[in-house]
mmCIF file of N, CA and C in Angstrom:
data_model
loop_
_atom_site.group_PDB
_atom_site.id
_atom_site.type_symbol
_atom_site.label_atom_id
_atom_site.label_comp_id
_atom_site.label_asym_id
_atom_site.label_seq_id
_atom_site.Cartn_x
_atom_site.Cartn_y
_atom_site.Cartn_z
ATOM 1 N N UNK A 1 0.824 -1.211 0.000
ATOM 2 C CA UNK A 1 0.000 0.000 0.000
ATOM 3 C C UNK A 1 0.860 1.264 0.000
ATOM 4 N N UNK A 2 2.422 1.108 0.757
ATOM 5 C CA UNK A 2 3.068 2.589 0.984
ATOM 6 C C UNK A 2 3.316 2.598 -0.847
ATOM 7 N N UNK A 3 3.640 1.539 -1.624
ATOM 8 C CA UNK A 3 3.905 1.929 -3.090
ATOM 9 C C UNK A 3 3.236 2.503 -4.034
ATOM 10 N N UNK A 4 1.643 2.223 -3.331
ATOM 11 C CA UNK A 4 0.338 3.015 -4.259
ATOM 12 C C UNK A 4 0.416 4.071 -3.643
ATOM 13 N N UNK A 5 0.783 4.413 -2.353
ATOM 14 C CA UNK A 5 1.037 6.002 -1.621
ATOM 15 C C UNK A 5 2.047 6.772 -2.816
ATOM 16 N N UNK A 6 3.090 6.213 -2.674
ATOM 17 C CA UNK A 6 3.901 6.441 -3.254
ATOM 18 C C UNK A 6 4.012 6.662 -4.977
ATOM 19 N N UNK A 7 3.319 5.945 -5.598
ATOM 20 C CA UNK A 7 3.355 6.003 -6.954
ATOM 21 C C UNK A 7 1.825 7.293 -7.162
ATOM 22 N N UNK A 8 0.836 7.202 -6.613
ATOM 23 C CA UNK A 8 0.051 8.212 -6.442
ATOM 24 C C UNK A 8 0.627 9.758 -6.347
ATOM 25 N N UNK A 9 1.446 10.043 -4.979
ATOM 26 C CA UNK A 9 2.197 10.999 -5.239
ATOM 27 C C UNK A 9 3.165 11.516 -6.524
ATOM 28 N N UNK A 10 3.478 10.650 -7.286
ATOM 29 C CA UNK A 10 3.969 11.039 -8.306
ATOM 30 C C UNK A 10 3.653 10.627 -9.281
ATOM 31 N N UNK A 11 2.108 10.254 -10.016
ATOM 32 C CA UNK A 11 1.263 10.512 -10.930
ATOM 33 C C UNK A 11 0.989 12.336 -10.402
ATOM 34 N N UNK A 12 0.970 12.608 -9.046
ATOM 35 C CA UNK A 12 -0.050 14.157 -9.032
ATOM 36 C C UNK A 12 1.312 14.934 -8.953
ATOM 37 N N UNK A 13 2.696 14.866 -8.531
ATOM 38 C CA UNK A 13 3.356 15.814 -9.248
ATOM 39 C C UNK A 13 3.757 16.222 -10.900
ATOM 40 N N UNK A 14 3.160 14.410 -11.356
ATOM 41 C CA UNK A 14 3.448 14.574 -12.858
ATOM 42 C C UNK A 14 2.581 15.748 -13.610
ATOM 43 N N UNK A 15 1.432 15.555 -12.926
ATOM 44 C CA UNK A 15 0.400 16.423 -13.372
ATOM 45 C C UNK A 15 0.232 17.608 -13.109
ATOM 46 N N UNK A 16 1.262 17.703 -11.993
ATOM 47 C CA UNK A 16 1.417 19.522 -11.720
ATOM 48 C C UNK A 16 2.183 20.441 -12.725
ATOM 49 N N UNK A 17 3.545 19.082 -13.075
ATOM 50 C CA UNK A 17 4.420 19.777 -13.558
ATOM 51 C C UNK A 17 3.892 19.621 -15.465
ATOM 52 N N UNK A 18 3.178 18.892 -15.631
ATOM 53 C CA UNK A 18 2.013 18.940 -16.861
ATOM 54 C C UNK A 18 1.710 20.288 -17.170
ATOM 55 N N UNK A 19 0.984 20.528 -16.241
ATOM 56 C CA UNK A 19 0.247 22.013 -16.052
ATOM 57 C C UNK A 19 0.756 22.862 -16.094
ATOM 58 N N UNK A 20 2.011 22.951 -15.445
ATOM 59 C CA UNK A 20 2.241 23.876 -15.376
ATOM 60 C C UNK A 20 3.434 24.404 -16.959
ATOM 61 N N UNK A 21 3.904 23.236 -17.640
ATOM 62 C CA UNK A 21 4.307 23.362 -18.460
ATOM 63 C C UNK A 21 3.411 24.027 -20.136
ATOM 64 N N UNK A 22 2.243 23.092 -19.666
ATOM 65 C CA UNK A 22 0.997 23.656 -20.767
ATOM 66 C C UNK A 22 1.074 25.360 -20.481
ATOM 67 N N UNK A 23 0.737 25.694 -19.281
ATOM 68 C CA UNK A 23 0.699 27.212 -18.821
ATOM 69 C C UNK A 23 2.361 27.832 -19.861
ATOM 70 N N UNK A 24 3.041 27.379 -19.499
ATOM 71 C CA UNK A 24 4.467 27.671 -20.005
ATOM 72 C C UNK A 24 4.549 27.873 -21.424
ATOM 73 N N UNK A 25 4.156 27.279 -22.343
ATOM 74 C CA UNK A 25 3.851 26.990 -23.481
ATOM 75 C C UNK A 25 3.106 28.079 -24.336
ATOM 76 N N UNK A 26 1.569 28.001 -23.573
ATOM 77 C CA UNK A 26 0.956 28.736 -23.955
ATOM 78 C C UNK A 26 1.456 30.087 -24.405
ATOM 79 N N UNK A 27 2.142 30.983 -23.263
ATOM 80 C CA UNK A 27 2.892 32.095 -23.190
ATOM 81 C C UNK A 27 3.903 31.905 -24.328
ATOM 82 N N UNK A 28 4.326 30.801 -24.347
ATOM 83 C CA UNK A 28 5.603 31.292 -25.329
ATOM 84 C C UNK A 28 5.179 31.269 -26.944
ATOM 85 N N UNK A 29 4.086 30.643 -26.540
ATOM 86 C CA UNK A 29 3.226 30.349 -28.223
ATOM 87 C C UNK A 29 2.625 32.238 -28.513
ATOM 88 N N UNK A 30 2.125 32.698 -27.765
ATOM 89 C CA UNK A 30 1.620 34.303 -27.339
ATOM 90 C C UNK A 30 2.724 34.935 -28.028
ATOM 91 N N UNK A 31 3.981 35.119 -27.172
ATOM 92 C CA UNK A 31 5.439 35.722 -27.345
ATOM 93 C C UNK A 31 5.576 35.487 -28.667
ATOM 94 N N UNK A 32 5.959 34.606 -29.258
ATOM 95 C CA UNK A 32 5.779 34.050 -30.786
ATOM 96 C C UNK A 32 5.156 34.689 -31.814
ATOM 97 N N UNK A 33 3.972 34.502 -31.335
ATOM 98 C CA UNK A 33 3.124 35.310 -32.111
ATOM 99 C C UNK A 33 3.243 36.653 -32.421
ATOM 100 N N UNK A 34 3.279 37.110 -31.320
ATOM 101 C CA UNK A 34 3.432 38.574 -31.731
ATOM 102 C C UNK A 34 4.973 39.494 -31.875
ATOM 103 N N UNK A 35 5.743 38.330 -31.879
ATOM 104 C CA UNK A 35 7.551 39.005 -32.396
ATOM 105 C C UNK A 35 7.124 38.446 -33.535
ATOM 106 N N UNK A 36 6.372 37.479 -34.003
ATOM 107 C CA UNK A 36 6.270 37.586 -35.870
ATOM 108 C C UNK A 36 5.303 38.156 -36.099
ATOM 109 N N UNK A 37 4.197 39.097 -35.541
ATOM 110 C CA UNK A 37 3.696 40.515 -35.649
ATOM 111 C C UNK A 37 4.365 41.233 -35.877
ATOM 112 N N UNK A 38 5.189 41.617 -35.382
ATOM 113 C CA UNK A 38 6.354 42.908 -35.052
ATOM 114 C C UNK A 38 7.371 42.400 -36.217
ATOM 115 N N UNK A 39 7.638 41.602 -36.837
ATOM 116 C CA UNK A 39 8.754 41.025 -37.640
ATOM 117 C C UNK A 39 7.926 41.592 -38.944
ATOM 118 N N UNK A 40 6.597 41.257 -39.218
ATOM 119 C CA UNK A 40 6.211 41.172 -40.213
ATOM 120 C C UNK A 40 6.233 42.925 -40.797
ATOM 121 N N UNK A 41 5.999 43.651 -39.945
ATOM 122 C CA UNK A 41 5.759 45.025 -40.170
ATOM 123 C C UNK A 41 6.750 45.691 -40.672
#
């Protein structure tokens, strides 16, 4: 049971650090976008 404790805990940091990478992403996809706004002009 401590290994399903254990493997549980790190399925939910996987998923933090998921998240928080999607969040990460997003922004840089944004940034992207609009320096090839600014490029295009």
């Amino acid at each position: 049971s401590r290994s399903r404790a254990r493997k549980q805990a790190h399925v939910t940091q996987i998923e933090s650090e998921v998240h928080q990478l999607r969040e990460e992403n997003e922004q840089l996809r944004l940034n992207s976008r609009l320096q090839w706004r600014c490029r295009c002009r």
